[in-house]
Amino acid sequence: MTCLAKAGDDLTLLKLLLANGATITASDIFSAIGLEQVEKLEVLLAQGDYANLRMPGHGKICESRSRWVRIVDSGVSPLLHVLGYGTPTMYQPEDVSGGTRMVKTLLNHGADPYAYFSKDVRVLKE
């Protein structure tokens, strides 16, 4: 968790941190989406090309036909996260209008509507 994510919905604090060199990460973008902070998302995206940052995939190990495989995802884009695709909890905004505002904000700042979520399967050596 970064200082920008911890700033919550305090836009004055957020702008102060940014003015003093705080670096925007995918965690900050996804935190604003997860907490449904549209205004915060707008401030973060206005700082540059951040609408397509992907949350790094963690990968998971599972057994498949007597082999251990690691499934590594490419990371979900912010736009897909708002739309509830590829997330473990299938995120759905409580406030549908807030979700629509987040989608519009992301698109206005260059989010790729053609972005996709893919997975790569790698076999681990035993």
C-alpha atoms as a PDB file:
ATOM      1  CA  MET A   1       0.000   0.000   0.000  1.00  0.00           C
ATOM      2  CA  THR A   2       1.379   3.396  -0.961  1.00  0.00           C
ATOM      3  CA  CYS A   3       0.983   6.810   0.624  1.00  0.00           C
ATOM      4  CA  LEU A   4      -1.305   7.813  -2.253  1.00  0.00           C
ATOM      5  CA  ALA A   5      -3.582   4.849  -1.585  1.00  0.00           C
ATOM      6  CA  LYS A   6      -3.588   5.672   2.139  1.00  0.00           C
ATOM      7  CA  ALA A   7      -4.595   9.280   1.426  1.00  0.00           C
ATOM      8  CA  GLY A   8      -8.150   8.024   1.170  1.00  0.00           C
ATOM      9  CA  ASP A   9     -10.588  10.509  -0.248  1.00  0.00           C
ATOM     10  CA  ASP A  10      -8.620  13.544   0.990  1.00  0.00           C
ATOM     11  CA  LEU A  11      -7.960  15.239  -2.347  1.00  0.00           C
ATOM     12  CA  THR A  12      -5.928  18.043  -0.753  1.00  0.00           C
ATOM     13  CA  LEU A  13      -3.550  15.509   0.792  1.00  0.00           C
ATOM     14  CA  LEU A  14      -3.438  13.559  -2.464  1.00  0.00           C
ATOM     15  CA  LYS A  15      -2.471  16.671  -4.452  1.00  0.00           C
ATOM     16  CA  LEU A  16       0.147  17.611  -1.827  1.00  0.00           C
ATOM     17  CA  LEU A  17       1.749  14.163  -2.061  1.00  0.00           C
ATOM     18  CA  LEU A  18       1.768  14.318  -5.863  1.00  0.00           C
ATOM     19  CA  ALA A  19       3.253  17.829  -5.821  1.00  0.00           C
ATOM     20  CA  ASN A  20       6.078  16.505  -3.659  1.00  0.00           C
ATOM     21  CA  GLY A  21       7.034  13.640  -5.939  1.00  0.00           C
ATOM     22  CA  ALA A  22       4.814  10.728  -4.933  1.00  0.00           C
ATOM     23  CA  THR A  23       4.839   8.101  -7.673  1.00  0.00           C
ATOM     24  CA  ILE A  24       1.569   6.678  -8.953  1.00  0.00           C
ATOM     25  CA  THR A  25       1.401   2.880  -9.029  1.00  0.00           C
ATOM     26  CA  ALA A  26      -1.186   0.360 -10.132  1.00  0.00           C
ATOM     27  CA  SER A  27      -2.077  -0.108  -6.451  1.00  0.00           C
ATOM     28  CA  ASP A  28      -3.129   3.530  -6.243  1.00  0.00           C
ATOM     29  CA  ILE A  29      -5.373   3.274  -9.297  1.00  0.00           C
ATOM     30  CA  PHE A  30      -6.935  -0.003  -8.134  1.00  0.00           C
ATOM     31  CA  SER A  31      -7.389   1.343  -4.608  1.00  0.00           C
ATOM     32  CA  ALA A  32      -9.360   4.328  -5.915  1.00  0.00           C
ATOM     33  CA  ILE A  33     -11.501   1.975  -7.999  1.00  0.00           C
ATOM     34  CA  GLY A  34     -12.030  -0.479  -5.152  1.00  0.00           C
ATOM     35  CA  LEU A  35     -13.080   2.288  -2.783  1.00  0.00           C
ATOM     36  CA  GLU A  36     -15.235   3.869  -5.498  1.00  0.00           C
ATOM     37  CA  GLN A  37     -13.391   7.198  -5.234  1.00  0.00           C
ATOM     38  CA  VAL A  38     -14.124   8.688  -8.644  1.00  0.00           C
ATOM     39  CA  GLU A  39     -12.684  12.117  -7.838  1.00  0.00           C
ATOM     40  CA  LYS A  40      -9.459  10.557  -6.582  1.00  0.00           C
ATOM     41  CA  LEU A  41      -9.271   8.433  -9.725  1.00  0.00           C
ATOM     42  CA  GLU A  42      -9.681  11.580 -11.817  1.00  0.00           C
ATOM     43  CA  VAL A  43      -6.815  13.336  -9.998  1.00  0.00           C
ATOM     44  CA  LEU A  44      -4.510  10.322 -10.369  1.00  0.00           C
ATOM     45  CA  LEU A  45      -5.270   9.814 -14.049  1.00  0.00           C
ATOM     46  CA  ALA A  46      -4.797  13.518 -14.788  1.00  0.00           C
ATOM     47  CA  GLN A  47      -1.105  13.108 -13.837  1.00  0.00           C
ATOM     48  CA  GLY A  48      -0.200  11.129 -16.945  1.00  0.00           C
ATOM     49  CA  ASP A  49      -0.596   7.841 -18.769  1.00  0.00           C
ATOM     50  CA  TYR A  50      -1.916   5.669 -15.941  1.00  0.00           C
ATOM     51  CA  ALA A  51      -5.287   4.471 -17.275  1.00  0.00           C
ATOM     52  CA  ASN A  52      -3.841   1.165 -18.477  1.00  0.00           C
ATOM     53  CA  LEU A  53      -1.603   0.223 -15.544  1.00  0.00           C
ATOM     54  CA  ARG A  54      -2.096  -3.412 -14.699  1.00  0.00           C
ATOM     55  CA  MET A  55      -1.978  -4.954 -11.290  1.00  0.00           C
ATOM     56  CA  PRO A  56       0.829  -7.510 -11.390  1.00  0.00           C
ATOM     57  CA  GLY A  57      -0.410 -11.090 -11.535  1.00  0.00           C
ATOM     58  CA  HIS A  58       0.469 -13.151  -8.495  1.00  0.00           C
ATOM     59  CA  GLY A  59       0.096 -16.551 -10.061  1.00  0.00           C
ATOM     60  CA  LYS A  60      -1.011 -19.592  -8.176  1.00  0.00           C
ATOM     61  CA  ILE A  61       0.103 -23.172  -8.011  1.00  0.00           C
ATOM     62  CA  CYS A  62      -2.399 -25.953  -8.521  1.00  0.00           C
ATOM     63  CA  GLU A  63      -2.289 -29.640  -9.334  1.00  0.00           C
ATOM     64  CA  SER A  64      -3.375 -30.726 -12.768  1.00  0.00           C
ATOM     65  CA  ARG A  65      -3.184 -34.355 -13.934  1.00  0.00           C
ATOM     66  CA  SER A  66      -0.346 -35.195 -11.569  1.00  0.00           C
ATOM     67  CA  ARG A  67       1.655 -32.105 -12.547  1.00  0.00           C
ATOM     68  CA  TRP A  68       2.100 -28.905 -10.674  1.00  0.00           C
ATOM     69  CA  VAL A  69       1.426 -25.870 -12.806  1.00  0.00           C
ATOM     70  CA  ARG A  70       1.745 -22.202 -12.119  1.00  0.00           C
ATOM     71  CA  ILE A  71      -0.991 -20.097 -13.635  1.00  0.00           C
ATOM     72  CA  VAL A  72       0.305 -16.591 -14.189  1.00  0.00           C
ATOM     73  CA  ASP A  73      -2.106 -13.924 -15.291  1.00  0.00           C
ATOM     74  CA  SER A  74      -1.100 -10.829 -17.197  1.00  0.00           C
ATOM     75  CA  GLY A  75      -2.862  -8.603 -14.724  1.00  0.00           C
ATOM     76  CA  VAL A  76      -6.283  -7.060 -15.010  1.00  0.00           C
ATOM     77  CA  SER A  77      -6.577  -3.580 -16.464  1.00  0.00           C
ATOM     78  CA  PRO A  78      -8.362  -0.871 -14.442  1.00  0.00           C
ATOM     79  CA  LEU A  79     -11.214  -0.771 -16.950  1.00  0.00           C
ATOM     80  CA  LEU A  80     -11.775  -4.515 -16.733  1.00  0.00           C
ATOM     81  CA  HIS A  81     -11.581  -4.291 -12.943  1.00  0.00           C
ATOM     82  CA  VAL A  82     -14.381  -1.717 -12.856  1.00  0.00           C
ATOM     83  CA  LEU A  83     -16.429  -3.963 -15.116  1.00  0.00           C
ATOM     84  CA  GLY A  84     -15.836  -6.909 -12.791  1.00  0.00           C
ATOM     85  CA  TYR A  85     -13.814  -9.114 -15.139  1.00  0.00           C
ATOM     86  CA  GLY A  86     -10.947 -11.289 -14.000  1.00  0.00           C
ATOM     87  CA  THR A  87     -11.144 -10.409 -10.331  1.00  0.00           C
ATOM     88  CA  PRO A  88     -11.546 -13.031  -7.610  1.00  0.00           C
ATOM     89  CA  THR A  89     -14.426 -11.164  -6.019  1.00  0.00           C
ATOM     90  CA  MET A  90     -16.001 -10.040  -9.290  1.00  0.00           C
ATOM     91  CA  TYR A  91     -15.998  -6.429  -8.109  1.00  0.00           C
ATOM     92  CA  GLN A  92     -19.272  -4.650  -8.687  1.00  0.00           C
ATOM     93  CA  PRO A  93     -19.718  -1.019  -7.681  1.00  0.00           C
ATOM     94  CA  GLU A  94     -22.372  -0.458  -5.040  1.00  0.00           C
ATOM     95  CA  ASP A  95     -23.367   2.712  -6.838  1.00  0.00           C
ATOM     96  CA  VAL A  96     -23.964   1.906 -10.501  1.00  0.00           C
ATOM     97  CA  SER A  97     -23.689   5.569 -11.472  1.00  0.00           C
ATOM     98  CA  GLY A  98     -20.294   5.671  -9.708  1.00  0.00           C
ATOM     99  CA  GLY A  99     -19.196   2.666 -11.760  1.00  0.00           C
ATOM    100  CA  THR A 100     -20.325   4.398 -14.933  1.00  0.00           C
ATOM    101  CA  ARG A 101     -18.437   7.543 -13.913  1.00  0.00           C
ATOM    102  CA  MET A 102     -15.291   5.472 -13.301  1.00  0.00           C
ATOM    103  CA  VAL A 103     -15.584   3.865 -16.737  1.00  0.00           C
ATOM    104  CA  LYS A 104     -16.057   7.279 -18.370  1.00  0.00           C
ATOM    105  CA  THR A 105     -13.104   8.690 -16.423  1.00  0.00           C
ATOM    106  CA  LEU A 106     -10.840   5.810 -17.464  1.00  0.00           C
ATOM    107  CA  LEU A 107     -11.896   6.068 -21.106  1.00  0.00           C
ATOM    108  CA  ASN A 108     -11.424   9.851 -21.091  1.00  0.00           C
ATOM    109  CA  HIS A 109      -7.856   9.287 -19.897  1.00  0.00           C
ATOM    110  CA  GLY A 110      -6.991   6.714 -22.535  1.00  0.00           C
ATOM    111  CA  ALA A 111      -8.030   3.366 -21.061  1.00  0.00           C
ATOM    112  CA  ASP A 112      -7.872   0.716 -23.763  1.00  0.00           C
ATOM    113  CA  PRO A 113     -11.389  -0.649 -24.355  1.00  0.00           C
ATOM    114  CA  TYR A 114      -9.807  -3.558 -26.241  1.00  0.00           C
ATOM    115  CA  ALA A 115      -7.572  -4.632 -23.361  1.00  0.00           C
ATOM    116  CA  TYR A 116      -7.985  -8.226 -22.352  1.00  0.00           C
ATOM    117  CA  PHE A 117      -7.131 -10.472 -19.439  1.00  0.00           C
ATOM    118  CA  SER A 118      -5.167 -13.572 -20.299  1.00  0.00           C
ATOM    119  CA  LYS A 119      -3.507 -16.359 -18.418  1.00  0.00           C
ATOM    120  CA  ASP A 120      -0.299 -18.203 -19.096  1.00  0.00           C
ATOM    121  CA  VAL A 121       0.217 -21.728 -17.812  1.00  0.00           C
ATOM    122  CA  ARG A 122       3.725 -22.881 -16.971  1.00  0.00           C
ATOM    123  CA  VAL A 123       4.662 -26.375 -15.826  1.00  0.00           C
ATOM    124  CA  LEU A 124       6.975 -26.387 -12.821  1.00  0.00           C
ATOM    125  CA  LYS A 125       9.848 -28.831 -12.750  1.00  0.00           C
ATOM    126  CA  GLU A 126       9.445 -31.503 -10.139  1.00  0.00           C
END
